[in-house]
DNA sequence: GTGAAAGCGCTAACAT
DNA sequence: ATGTTAGCGCTTTCAC
């Protein structure tokens, strides 16, 4: 913050007006090309760097966006943060990152504190009450990811179709009793996944047992694994890959083999690109969601809030090594034909991310 | 950015001077308590939020720090980011996050762009040339993490002692031929780990084979696993947990059992709290490093650069499930006595993080 | 095509 | 204990 040259100093040095120097950076087309060149040369030489605060104060545009996540250490978020940051950078925007630690109060405070100093906010997996969210959306430019409150600008990573594909797959393998092991109860994604499992199961005569890992950590899931194994299910769909791994850790300790004894499908595809064993899961395009959010904030910069929108990106089932036929070579009942041809949610075998 | 009340408006409303309103927030002790209360009440009612840009411009203090990492999606960084962000938040600082994508050019540009608008920078695992780093350190307030350039302010996560403990452990289990599978070649941590392995091995008649996963991804490591297995080693130390997992993925595919056929030790303890199987690894206190860095930046805020310092946090060996005795019940040679009592780097069995 | 001057919202002397 | 004033570095009318 010391000794940095300012526009005024540059101007003095060159014997021209500050406004000319300013224009050389912001509206070069208004200036004689040679003037622009001269200014740029001098700026470079002097090591001039524009002061964002002054610019922001003068223009009212902050040149930054805020990104608020519940827990950056949860592997779901880093790729999202990365994509948002990269895209924002392309657009000349900086990003403020804040972590709410899953605490709604902290989240609310962070939103209020950040809002005035940024062009807009991206709030991921908000744990705030719907009423509060709507309120915030009214007065701030904010894009929500994975939180579905009507009349707000929201981007949803929809895994319902892919879950149906997963269930179809499991069903084709002979599984009839499956477990859904949920995560954070306040999470939109959790509710969505849970009801996708319920609805499909009801429609196709699958029996589903419900479990919930709260908090949604490896350890909580591991602690649950015995009850899951004892429940008589032959397959489990986990809220996310961390929970899937926790379950598998518990299964391994108990001598339950995956996928021979039990099939496991995770969700979010956060770990398979860095972790062994190769987990079957549902890949979700967090990168696209992040970019859409950044784009939304950078569009029509004047407005005081974003107009309501509901944008969906669908996930896809990725089959790797943790699903297999039900063990006691039981009755591979014929399924309704449509089950063999899922209409949505493509299936693929691969490793890698598409963000 | 619209219709937000300013200090001047508040002042007018209350019939007092703007400076009084300002002081109510920044130096309340200079004011009559009732005045402070009055201002606060009015501010609350009007929804007043201080404008950080104006404040920054006026005071020359940005109220923010910058955090630059090579790849936020690499699991080593999120806990560090989280700790930095939390601590900064406690200190009333916001944090700008940027990801260099492992690209030195991008890193250099990001540093230049960020520097003027923050109180200081934390640069983690810099890939820049030492000469450039020294240059930057001269003109910016910057704390480096895991990059050891003399005369800069740097914080190092030292794993050498813990690696010696790991090697001692392996050696005690009968292992004589071990592999070191390195990561990013420009990484300070990689060089440090590599030479720790080399030095210890030389001193204790262990044979070490070198491999390098470049890039340091799961897939690159997996591709390496066959050569590693074929090299005749009975244990491997991996640069990090991701590489360890990649190796294990390859081993599993090839029918090589861990730890029966091969012992594996990872590094950084980034995955074991969310991932199965339970990897033996070296835990590293990224939280402490991050907090130290933030603290360094927030101390003596006047200066234009940080005075040189070299701060070390030592890692600890964490034994979990991926190490065991060498398979063909071979000669458990007596070791030099000192090997049984490592002088540094404690050993513990546990799960969880200490950040 | 360029200069002069005002002002963004806030803080910090300097009064009083 | 509070008011007055100037100014942080930049952009932006408005002149020329």
XYZ file of C-alpha atoms (C1' of nucleotides) in Angstrom:
742
model
C 0.000 0.000 0.000
C 3.067 2.230 0.064
C 4.800 4.117 -2.673
C 2.593 2.747 -5.398
C 2.252 5.211 -8.225
C -1.170 6.703 -8.776
C -2.870 7.930 -11.866
C -2.158 11.481 -10.808
C 1.531 10.816 -10.437
C 1.689 9.187 -13.817
C -0.127 12.150 -15.308
C 2.256 14.614 -13.727
C 5.220 12.648 -14.963
C 3.881 12.711 -18.479
C 2.666 16.266 -18.300
C -0.905 15.276 -19.101
C -4.186 15.224 -17.213
C -5.179 12.449 -14.824
C -8.342 11.904 -16.760
C -6.319 11.082 -19.838
C -4.389 8.465 -17.980
C -7.603 7.049 -16.655
C -9.069 6.871 -20.134
C -5.995 5.121 -21.436
C -7.040 2.195 -19.285
C -10.791 2.307 -19.321
C -11.692 3.896 -22.666
C -8.614 3.665 -24.848
C -10.715 4.125 -27.957
C -11.435 7.693 -26.967
C -7.751 8.508 -27.111
C -5.172 8.915 -29.800
C -3.468 5.529 -30.083
C -0.073 7.064 -29.497
C -1.271 8.626 -26.278
C -2.529 5.277 -25.111
C 0.784 3.704 -25.980
C 2.722 6.397 -24.173
C 0.630 6.012 -21.046
C 0.898 2.263 -21.088
C 4.622 2.429 -21.446
C 4.980 4.843 -18.577
C 2.593 2.807 -16.447
C 4.542 -0.335 -17.046
C 7.809 1.373 -16.273
C 6.508 2.906 -13.072
C 4.859 -0.337 -12.022
C 1.467 1.273 -11.915
C -1.424 -0.923 -10.840
C -4.954 0.458 -10.663
C -6.450 0.818 -7.228
C -9.580 -1.262 -7.189
C -11.015 0.432 -4.163
C -10.836 3.843 -5.700
C -12.317 2.549 -8.877
C -15.064 0.753 -7.042
C -15.881 3.811 -5.019
C -16.027 5.958 -8.082
C -17.967 3.644 -10.333
C -20.044 1.800 -7.812
C -18.952 -1.494 -9.336
C -16.970 -3.686 -7.046
C -15.161 -5.881 -9.527
C -15.637 -8.808 -7.226
C -18.174 -11.444 -6.388
C -18.715 -13.333 -3.171
C -18.908 -17.082 -2.904
C -20.411 -18.605 0.198
C -20.210 -22.313 0.940
C -21.073 -24.362 4.019
C -17.734 -26.121 4.245
C -14.929 -25.761 1.790
C -13.290 -28.863 3.211
C -16.170 -30.985 1.976
C -14.985 -32.347 -1.370
C -18.145 -31.293 -3.136
C -17.204 -27.638 -2.998
C -13.619 -27.253 -4.182
C -14.339 -28.057 -7.831
C -17.210 -25.634 -7.714
C -15.059 -22.942 -6.178
C -12.405 -23.596 -8.725
C -14.769 -23.271 -11.666
C -16.333 -20.126 -10.269
C -12.968 -18.581 -9.628
C -11.632 -19.393 -13.059
C -14.624 -18.060 -14.866
C -14.800 -14.963 -12.722
C -11.156 -14.360 -13.429
C -11.864 -14.527 -17.157
C -14.479 -11.875 -16.645
C -12.075 -9.688 -14.707
C -13.768 -10.341 -11.397
C -12.113 -11.333 -8.159
C -13.783 -13.690 -5.751
C -14.266 -13.450 -2.036
C -14.634 -16.829 -0.462
C -16.378 -17.467 2.799
C -17.190 -20.615 4.696
C -20.227 -20.694 6.936
C -19.189 -23.764 8.827
C -22.724 -25.070 8.209
C -24.018 -22.433 10.606
C -27.088 -20.512 9.374
C -26.396 -17.578 11.670
C -22.896 -17.249 10.364
C -24.220 -17.617 6.866
C -26.682 -14.816 7.324
C -24.040 -12.548 8.775
C -21.586 -13.317 6.003
C -24.168 -12.549 3.363
C -24.948 -9.189 4.891
C -21.330 -8.279 5.314
C -20.276 -9.305 1.863
C -23.198 -8.112 -0.143
C -22.379 -4.407 -0.158
C -18.850 -4.877 -1.366
C -19.442 -7.185 -4.298
C -21.309 -7.220 -7.589
C -23.212 -10.201 -6.406
C -23.207 -13.316 -4.311
C -23.216 -17.020 -5.042
C -24.642 -18.933 -2.131
C -24.201 -22.679 -2.293
C -26.322 -25.175 -0.371
C -27.797 -22.489 1.823
C -29.012 -23.611 5.220
C -31.147 -20.497 5.698
C -34.915 -20.549 6.068
C -36.840 -20.098 2.827
C -38.437 -16.913 4.042
C -35.053 -15.400 4.753
C -33.736 -16.536 1.416
C -36.556 -14.882 -0.422
C -35.926 -11.718 1.559
C -32.262 -11.732 0.678
C -32.994 -12.421 -2.957
C -35.185 -9.351 -3.040
C -32.495 -6.951 -2.007
C -29.257 -8.509 -3.222
C -27.944 -9.834 -6.446
C -27.630 -13.432 -5.465
C -27.570 -16.747 -7.263
C -28.324 -19.811 -5.198
C -26.928 -23.207 -6.016
C -28.752 -26.277 -4.746
C -31.435 -24.437 -2.904
C -34.843 -24.290 -4.510
C -36.804 -21.290 -3.321
C -39.399 -19.975 -5.788
C -38.846 -16.551 -7.309
C -35.139 -16.582 -6.585
C -32.388 -17.141 -9.105
C -31.365 -20.712 -8.461
C -29.298 -23.366 -10.113
C -30.018 -26.935 -9.227
C -27.880 -29.987 -9.702
C -30.585 -32.484 -10.331
C -29.747 -36.094 -9.626
C -33.254 -37.544 -9.674
C -33.044 -39.000 -13.168
C -29.602 -40.435 -12.545
C -30.812 -41.951 -9.310
C -33.624 -43.588 -11.229
C -31.018 -44.959 -13.629
C -29.028 -46.227 -10.699
C -32.048 -47.920 -9.218
C -32.901 -49.413 -12.584
C -29.381 -50.720 -12.810
C -29.529 -52.173 -9.332
C -32.909 -53.630 -10.003
C -31.588 -55.278 -13.165
C -28.866 -56.810 -11.031
C -31.544 -58.429 -8.911
C -31.558 -56.054 -5.954
C -34.927 -55.666 -4.286
C -34.151 -54.231 -0.878
C -32.039 -51.133 -0.930
C -31.017 -48.502 1.574
C -30.812 -44.765 1.175
C -28.292 -43.246 3.534
C -28.987 -39.547 3.732
C -26.778 -36.625 4.618
C -27.438 -33.148 6.041
C -31.179 -33.050 6.653
C -31.492 -29.372 5.736
C -29.869 -29.943 2.409
C -32.004 -29.580 -0.680
C -29.966 -32.207 -2.461
C -30.628 -34.649 0.341
C -34.366 -34.145 0.148
C -34.305 -34.438 -3.592
C -32.287 -37.611 -3.609
C -34.324 -39.151 -0.898
C -37.597 -38.590 -2.652
C -36.204 -39.754 -5.972
C -35.356 -43.017 -4.285
C -38.742 -43.211 -2.591
C -40.784 -42.472 -5.667
C -38.979 -44.852 -7.908
C -39.049 -47.585 -5.338
C -42.738 -47.195 -4.752
C -43.401 -47.384 -8.481
C -41.238 -50.419 -9.017
C -41.858 -52.469 -5.938
C -38.461 -51.964 -4.432
C -38.232 -51.928 -0.701
C -36.251 -49.039 0.710
C -34.816 -48.569 4.177
C -33.847 -45.121 5.319
C -30.773 -44.134 7.248
C -29.281 -40.766 7.887
C -25.707 -39.803 8.583
C -25.820 -36.638 10.595
C -23.437 -34.927 10.372
C -22.704 -36.160 6.910
C -19.171 -37.234 7.699
C -17.126 -40.307 7.045
C -17.225 -41.236 10.711
C -20.950 -40.797 11.087
C -21.487 -42.999 8.058
C -19.043 -45.590 9.276
C -20.875 -45.772 12.583
C -24.038 -46.469 10.647
C -22.611 -49.260 8.545
C -23.440 -52.109 10.891
C -27.116 -51.253 11.047
C -27.183 -50.840 7.299
C -25.562 -54.220 6.752
C -27.856 -55.807 9.313
C -30.978 -54.379 7.742
C -30.985 -57.005 5.043
C -30.541 -54.644 2.117
C -28.355 -55.771 -0.762
C -27.564 -52.349 -2.139
C -27.176 -48.847 -0.835
C -27.398 -45.430 -2.337
C -25.523 -42.866 -0.328
C -26.188 -39.149 -0.221
C -22.628 -38.481 -1.275
C -19.281 -40.114 -1.864
C -17.937 -39.323 1.579
C -20.808 -41.181 3.157
C -20.366 -44.001 0.677
C -16.741 -44.294 1.711
C -17.622 -44.213 5.384
C -20.068 -47.020 4.843
C -17.507 -49.019 2.881
C -14.951 -48.482 5.595
C -17.393 -49.946 8.094
C -18.327 -52.799 5.800
C -14.690 -53.707 5.263
C -14.062 -53.733 8.988
C -17.021 -56.071 9.414
C -15.924 -58.360 6.624
C -18.749 -57.349 4.319
C -17.483 -57.331 0.748
C -18.384 -54.650 -1.779
C -19.738 -55.360 -4.324
C -20.116 -59.099 -3.657
C -22.186 -58.805 -0.516
C -23.456 -55.311 -0.966
C -23.550 -52.853 -3.836
C -22.825 -49.191 -3.189
C -23.604 -46.113 -5.228
C -22.328 -42.744 -4.094
C -23.243 -39.315 -5.301
C -21.467 -36.208 -6.634
C -18.416 -37.988 -8.024
C -16.149 -36.023 -5.754
C -13.733 -38.728 -4.742
C -13.413 -41.217 -7.530
C -10.853 -39.147 -9.389
C -8.516 -39.198 -6.451
C -9.458 -42.199 -4.462
C -9.508 -45.946 -4.371
C -11.619 -48.092 -4.681
C -13.431 -46.994 -7.827
C -16.800 -45.923 -6.578
C -19.934 -46.088 -8.678
C -21.575 -42.742 -8.265
C -23.597 -39.982 -9.828
C -21.565 -37.310 -11.528
C -22.839 -33.818 -11.306
C -21.740 -30.849 -13.342
C -20.690 -28.440 -10.628
C -18.528 -26.543 -13.070
C -21.472 -25.672 -15.276
C -23.485 -24.573 -12.260
C -20.682 -22.382 -11.005
C -20.154 -20.751 -14.373
C -23.854 -20.145 -14.833
C -23.956 -18.445 -11.452
C -21.014 -16.211 -12.218
C -22.483 -15.346 -15.591
C -25.801 -14.456 -14.010
C -24.119 -12.054 -11.653
C -22.104 -10.404 -14.354
C -25.108 -9.859 -16.602
C -27.157 -6.647 -16.387
C -25.020 -5.174 -13.657
C -27.350 -2.318 -12.884
C -30.155 -4.173 -11.197
C -30.478 -4.492 -7.487
C -31.557 -8.127 -7.621
C -31.713 -11.039 -10.019
C -34.979 -12.015 -11.656
C -36.311 -15.384 -10.619
C -35.101 -18.375 -12.573
C -34.765 -22.074 -12.047
C -31.912 -23.665 -13.913
C -31.336 -27.362 -13.865
C -28.262 -29.398 -14.680
C -28.824 -33.113 -14.675
C -26.358 -35.587 -13.267
C -25.364 -38.848 -14.847
C -24.842 -42.282 -13.404
C -21.241 -43.454 -13.571
C -20.760 -47.144 -13.069
C -17.397 -48.206 -11.705
C -16.507 -50.979 -9.368
C -18.897 -50.951 -6.428
C -22.055 -52.387 -7.908
C -22.700 -55.981 -8.815
C -25.345 -58.666 -8.894
C -27.140 -59.486 -5.704
C -25.237 -62.213 -3.891
C -27.353 -65.294 -3.258
C -27.846 -65.709 -7.019
C -31.460 -64.955 -6.368
C -34.356 -64.487 -8.716
C -33.422 -62.047 -11.457
C -37.058 -61.229 -11.988
C -37.992 -59.785 -15.317
C -38.430 -56.079 -15.057
C -40.931 -53.897 -16.746
C -39.473 -53.211 -20.190
C -39.105 -49.491 -19.660
C -36.730 -50.186 -16.857
C -34.151 -51.436 -19.262
C -34.182 -48.222 -21.204
C -34.013 -45.313 -18.846
C -35.378 -42.294 -20.627
C -33.199 -39.813 -18.839
C -29.877 -39.789 -17.151
C -27.250 -41.388 -19.294
C -25.079 -44.149 -18.024
C -21.401 -44.332 -18.648
C -18.346 -46.081 -17.448
C -15.408 -43.827 -17.023
C -13.119 -42.042 -14.720
C -12.535 -38.337 -14.785
C -14.530 -35.209 -14.415
C -16.369 -33.168 -16.931
C -16.120 -29.818 -15.265
C -25.136 -1.030 -4.713
C -28.318 1.027 -4.947
C -30.136 3.069 -2.375
C -27.874 1.969 0.438
C -27.734 4.610 3.133
C -24.416 6.324 3.630
C -22.801 7.778 6.669
C -23.691 11.237 5.458
C -27.352 10.358 5.105
C -27.437 8.852 8.550
C -25.782 11.956 9.926
C -28.278 14.234 8.241
C -31.177 12.157 9.546
C -29.853 12.419 13.075
C -28.773 16.029 12.757
C -25.165 15.247 13.610
C -21.865 15.267 11.772
C -20.744 12.455 9.486
C -17.556 12.084 11.472
C -19.583 11.329 14.555
C -21.376 8.580 12.778
C -18.061 7.278 11.526
C -16.617 7.301 15.005
C -19.598 5.450 16.346
C -18.358 2.513 14.346
C -14.619 2.856 14.391
C -13.841 4.568 17.692
C -16.933 4.268 19.842
C -14.898 4.944 22.971
C -14.356 8.519 21.832
C -18.079 9.130 21.926
C -20.721 9.502 24.567
C -22.261 6.037 24.975
C -25.730 7.377 24.308
C -24.570 8.882 21.035
C -23.138 5.566 19.998
C -26.374 3.853 20.899
C -28.403 6.366 18.975
C -26.280 5.984 15.879
C -26.348 2.231 16.077
C -30.084 2.215 16.399
C -30.540 4.499 13.431
C -28.023 2.527 11.398
C -29.789 -0.676 12.117
C -33.156 0.795 11.253
C -31.911 2.258 7.993
C -30.053 -0.899 7.094
C -26.756 0.889 6.976
C -23.709 -1.165 6.034
C -20.265 0.404 5.846
C -18.749 0.698 2.412
C -15.479 -1.166 2.511
C -14.135 0.436 -0.602
C -14.553 3.911 0.729
C -13.009 2.895 3.988
C -10.117 1.199 2.265
C -9.505 4.193 0.092
C -9.541 6.507 3.017
C -7.452 4.463 5.409
C -5.210 2.684 2.984
C -6.062 -0.597 4.688
C -7.852 -3.054 2.500
C -9.502 -5.226 5.121
C -8.753 -8.228 3.009
C -6.006 -10.680 2.307
C -5.318 -12.713 -0.792
C -4.827 -16.445 -0.827
C -3.203 -18.039 -3.830
C -3.097 -21.785 -4.327
C -2.058 -23.957 -7.273
C -5.234 -25.999 -7.368
C -8.055 -25.703 -4.926
C -9.444 -29.021 -6.133
C -6.388 -30.820 -4.778
C -7.454 -32.051 -1.346
C -4.396 -30.628 0.335
C -5.633 -27.074 -0.037
C -9.246 -26.910 1.131
C -8.461 -27.414 4.823
C -5.785 -24.777 4.536
C -8.165 -22.369 2.845
C -10.754 -23.082 5.448
C -8.420 -22.371 8.342
C -7.133 -19.201 6.737
C -10.605 -17.986 6.022
C -11.873 -18.697 9.503
C -9.008 -17.004 11.210
C -9.085 -14.037 8.869
C -12.761 -13.702 9.542
C -12.054 -13.579 13.279
C -9.669 -10.745 12.590
C -12.239 -8.902 10.532
C -10.511 -9.636 7.262
C -12.073 -10.972 4.098
C -10.201 -13.308 1.838
C -9.747 -13.267 -1.877
C -9.098 -16.692 -3.240
C -7.298 -17.405 -6.476
C -6.237 -20.585 -8.161
C -3.207 -20.542 -10.426
C -3.995 -23.823 -12.103
C -0.363 -24.803 -11.431
C 0.716 -22.231 -13.991
C 3.601 -19.970 -12.916
C 2.665 -17.252 -15.397
C -0.850 -17.140 -14.074
C 0.519 -17.168 -10.561
C 2.728 -14.196 -11.226
C -0.095 -12.254 -12.796
C -2.470 -13.053 -9.964
C 0.043 -11.906 -7.391
C 0.535 -8.587 -9.147
C -3.147 -8.009 -9.599
C -4.103 -8.913 -6.081
C -1.298 -7.330 -4.168
C -2.417 -3.715 -4.377
C -5.898 -4.406 -3.117
C -5.104 -6.478 -0.064
C -3.235 -6.157 3.216
C -1.076 -9.038 2.218
C -0.848 -12.263 0.337
C -0.528 -15.903 1.281
C 1.046 -17.868 -1.509
C 0.928 -21.614 -1.114
C 3.232 -24.050 -2.883
C 4.482 -21.402 -5.257
C 5.774 -22.638 -8.586
C 7.656 -19.396 -9.272
C 11.405 -19.153 -9.654
C 13.292 -18.342 -6.475
C 14.628 -15.110 -7.894
C 11.119 -13.925 -8.682
C 9.920 -14.958 -5.267
C 12.598 -12.954 -3.561
C 11.706 -9.998 -5.734
C 8.040 -10.265 -4.820
C 8.840 -10.652 -1.169
C 10.774 -7.399 -1.280
C 7.891 -5.303 -2.454
C 4.794 -7.063 -1.112
C 3.595 -8.257 2.197
C 3.582 -11.928 1.446
C 3.795 -15.117 3.450
C 4.792 -18.241 1.583
C 3.689 -21.677 2.616
C 5.746 -24.665 1.534
C 8.284 -22.739 -0.444
C 11.673 -22.202 1.120
C 13.371 -19.129 -0.286
C 15.856 -17.452 2.092
C 15.022 -13.994 3.401
C 11.327 -14.384 2.702
C 8.626 -14.981 5.270
C 7.909 -18.667 4.868
C 6.066 -21.367 6.699
C 7.089 -24.912 6.046
C 5.221 -28.103 6.725
C 8.120 -30.307 7.486
C 7.588 -34.004 7.021
C 11.216 -35.151 7.135
C 11.148 -36.372 10.722
C 7.844 -38.134 10.222
C 9.164 -39.760 7.087
C 12.104 -41.028 9.092
C 9.628 -42.438 11.591
C 7.752 -44.076 8.767
C 10.889 -45.582 7.380
C 11.877 -46.778 10.827
C 8.490 -48.367 11.168
C 8.744 -50.021 7.784
C 12.240 -51.135 8.517
C 11.095 -52.677 11.774
C 8.497 -54.584 9.799
C 11.285 -56.093 7.749
C 11.088 -53.934 4.654
C 14.419 -53.370 2.932
C 13.490 -52.242 -0.546
C 11.135 -49.339 -0.689
C 9.885 -46.975 -3.346
C 9.364 -43.251 -3.186
C 6.721 -42.103 -5.618
C 7.103 -38.384 -6.074
C 4.644 -35.718 -7.116
C 5.010 -32.320 -8.768
C 8.742 -31.930 -9.400
C 8.761 -28.182 -8.747
C 7.156 -28.674 -5.374
C 9.277 -27.921 -2.330
C 7.476 -30.598 -0.376
C 8.330 -33.147 -3.010
C 12.012 -32.323 -2.890
C 12.005 -32.371 0.868
C 10.246 -35.687 1.103
C 12.408 -37.223 -1.526
C 15.628 -36.290 0.154
C 14.344 -37.341 3.565
C 13.760 -40.781 2.097
C 17.135 -40.797 0.391
C 19.118 -39.680 3.388
C 17.542 -42.062 5.798
C 17.825 -44.948 3.411
C 21.476 -44.295 2.761
C 22.167 -44.144 6.481
C 20.298 -47.343 7.225
C 21.049 -49.525 4.278
C 17.605 -49.409 2.807
C 17.369 -49.635 -0.926
C 15.133 -47.020 -2.504
C 13.666 -46.920 -5.980
C 12.400 -43.616 -7.321
C 9.264 -43.034 -9.293
C 7.490 -39.841 -10.131
C 3.838 -39.234 -10.848
C 3.687 -36.209 -13.064
C 1.188 -34.704 -12.943
C 0.562 -35.745 -9.384
C -2.860 -37.156 -10.094
C -4.651 -40.357 -9.238
C -4.477 -41.504 -12.818
C -0.795 -40.788 -13.246
C -0.071 -42.734 -10.089
C -2.291 -45.592 -11.118
C -0.468 -45.817 -14.417
C 2.740 -46.137 -12.455
C 1.547 -48.887 -10.176
C 2.616 -51.809 -12.340
C 6.195 -50.653 -12.580
C 6.245 -49.989 -8.869
C 4.910 -53.441 -8.090
C 7.320 -55.000 -10.569
C 10.311 -53.202 -9.118
C 10.529 -55.638 -6.269
C 9.918 -53.159 -3.483
C 7.850 -54.258 -0.521
C 6.775 -50.831 0.637
C 6.072 -47.473 -0.888
C 6.013 -43.956 0.382
C 3.930 -41.699 -1.776
C 4.284 -37.962 -2.131
C 0.677 -37.530 -1.094
C -2.516 -39.387 -0.363
C -3.925 -38.944 -3.841
C -0.904 -40.657 -5.317
C -1.112 -43.332 -2.650
C -4.697 -43.985 -3.637
C -3.829 -44.076 -7.319
C -1.171 -46.627 -6.600
C -3.532 -48.691 -4.500
C -6.129 -48.543 -7.239
C -3.588 -49.973 -9.639
C -2.410 -52.575 -7.164
C -5.956 -53.735 -6.545
C -6.589 -54.068 -10.256
C -3.447 -56.164 -10.561
C -4.340 -58.369 -7.619
C -1.615 -56.965 -5.403
C -2.875 -56.820 -1.842
C -2.195 -53.899 0.502
C -0.751 -54.339 3.071
C -0.076 -58.063 2.650
C 1.968 -57.804 -0.520
C 2.936 -54.205 -0.293
C 2.814 -51.554 2.415
C 1.782 -48.033 1.527
C 2.297 -44.765 3.351
C 0.752 -41.600 2.004
C 1.366 -38.029 2.970
C -0.665 -34.998 4.119
C -3.540 -36.939 5.635
C -5.976 -35.314 3.269
C -8.170 -38.254 2.457
C -8.289 -40.573 5.400
C -11.037 -38.623 7.123
C -13.347 -39.047 4.201
C -12.135 -42.086 2.427
C -11.771 -45.824 2.593
C -9.465 -47.769 3.020
C -7.764 -46.312 6.063
C -4.476 -45.063 4.730
C -1.346 -44.828 6.814
C 0.009 -41.390 6.176
C 1.788 -38.364 7.534
C -0.464 -35.779 9.059
C 0.519 -32.216 8.602
C -0.830 -29.222 10.446
C -2.086 -27.085 7.591
C -4.396 -25.235 9.927
C -1.537 -23.988 12.033
C 0.372 -22.915 8.959
C -2.599 -21.046 7.577
C -3.254 -19.256 10.836
C 0.380 -18.313 11.247
C 0.347 -16.839 7.767
C -2.778 -14.817 8.412
C -1.386 -13.617 11.705
C 1.860 -12.559 10.058
C -0.028 -10.462 7.558
C -2.181 -8.819 10.161
C 0.769 -7.893 12.358
C 2.560 -4.533 11.956
C 0.316 -3.436 9.138
C 2.390 -0.454 8.147
C 5.331 -2.155 6.578
C 5.670 -2.696 2.887
C 7.048 -6.187 3.242
C 7.459 -8.926 5.819
C 10.782 -9.531 7.473
C 12.395 -12.810 6.635
C 11.454 -15.758 8.794
C 11.411 -19.508 8.509
C 8.706 -21.202 10.496
C 8.439 -24.932 10.698
C 5.557 -27.152 11.662
C 6.423 -30.792 11.867
C 4.174 -33.540 10.638
C 3.466 -36.771 12.451
C 3.241 -40.319 11.243
C -0.243 -41.770 11.509
C -0.422 -45.527 11.264
C -3.676 -46.927 9.998
C -4.338 -49.915 7.833
C -1.972 -49.893 4.896
C 1.294 -50.957 6.447
C 2.256 -54.413 7.570
C 5.136 -56.862 7.816
C 6.982 -57.731 4.666
C 5.349 -60.743 3.072
C 7.757 -63.615 2.628
C 8.404 -63.657 6.384
C 11.918 -62.584 5.599
C 14.793 -61.701 7.871
C 13.667 -59.149 10.464
C 17.221 -57.951 10.883
C 18.064 -56.196 14.085
C 18.183 -52.510 13.546
C 20.503 -50.014 15.038
C 19.045 -49.202 18.457
C 18.299 -45.574 17.678
C 15.913 -46.696 14.983
C 13.503 -47.966 17.558
C 13.294 -44.622 19.239
C 12.832 -41.926 16.665
C 13.911 -38.688 18.219
C 11.399 -36.549 16.362
C 8.064 -37.033 14.750
C 5.630 -38.733 17.027
C 3.685 -41.748 15.975
C 0.049 -42.231 16.648
C -2.854 -44.320 15.568
C -5.979 -42.381 15.020
C -8.476 -40.948 12.632
C -9.382 -37.323 12.404
C -7.643 -34.045 11.795
C -5.940 -31.728 14.193
C -6.483 -28.511 12.355
C -8.636 14.263 -28.369
C -7.715 16.189 -23.968
C -8.166 19.075 -19.676
C -10.608 20.828 -15.377
C -13.402 19.925 -11.673
C -16.594 17.499 -8.929
C -17.681 13.655 -6.284
C -18.018 8.401 -4.879
C -18.246 7.228 1.051
C -15.333 7.279 4.350
C -11.635 8.737 7.862
C -8.423 11.799 10.069
C -6.388 15.822 11.431
C -7.666 20.025 13.284
C -10.717 22.839 15.423
C -14.046 23.958 19.115
C -17.546 14.992 23.017
C -18.536 16.592 18.492
C -18.279 19.491 14.144
C -15.387 21.081 9.911
C -12.547 20.227 6.352
C -9.695 17.993 3.314
C -8.438 14.176 0.822
C -7.737 8.867 -0.319
C -7.429 7.410 -6.243
C -10.309 7.078 -9.528
C -14.110 8.112 -13.087
C -16.933 11.217 -15.300
C -19.596 14.991 -16.878
C -18.667 19.160 -19.053
C -15.682 22.331 -21.429
C -12.477 23.450 -24.795
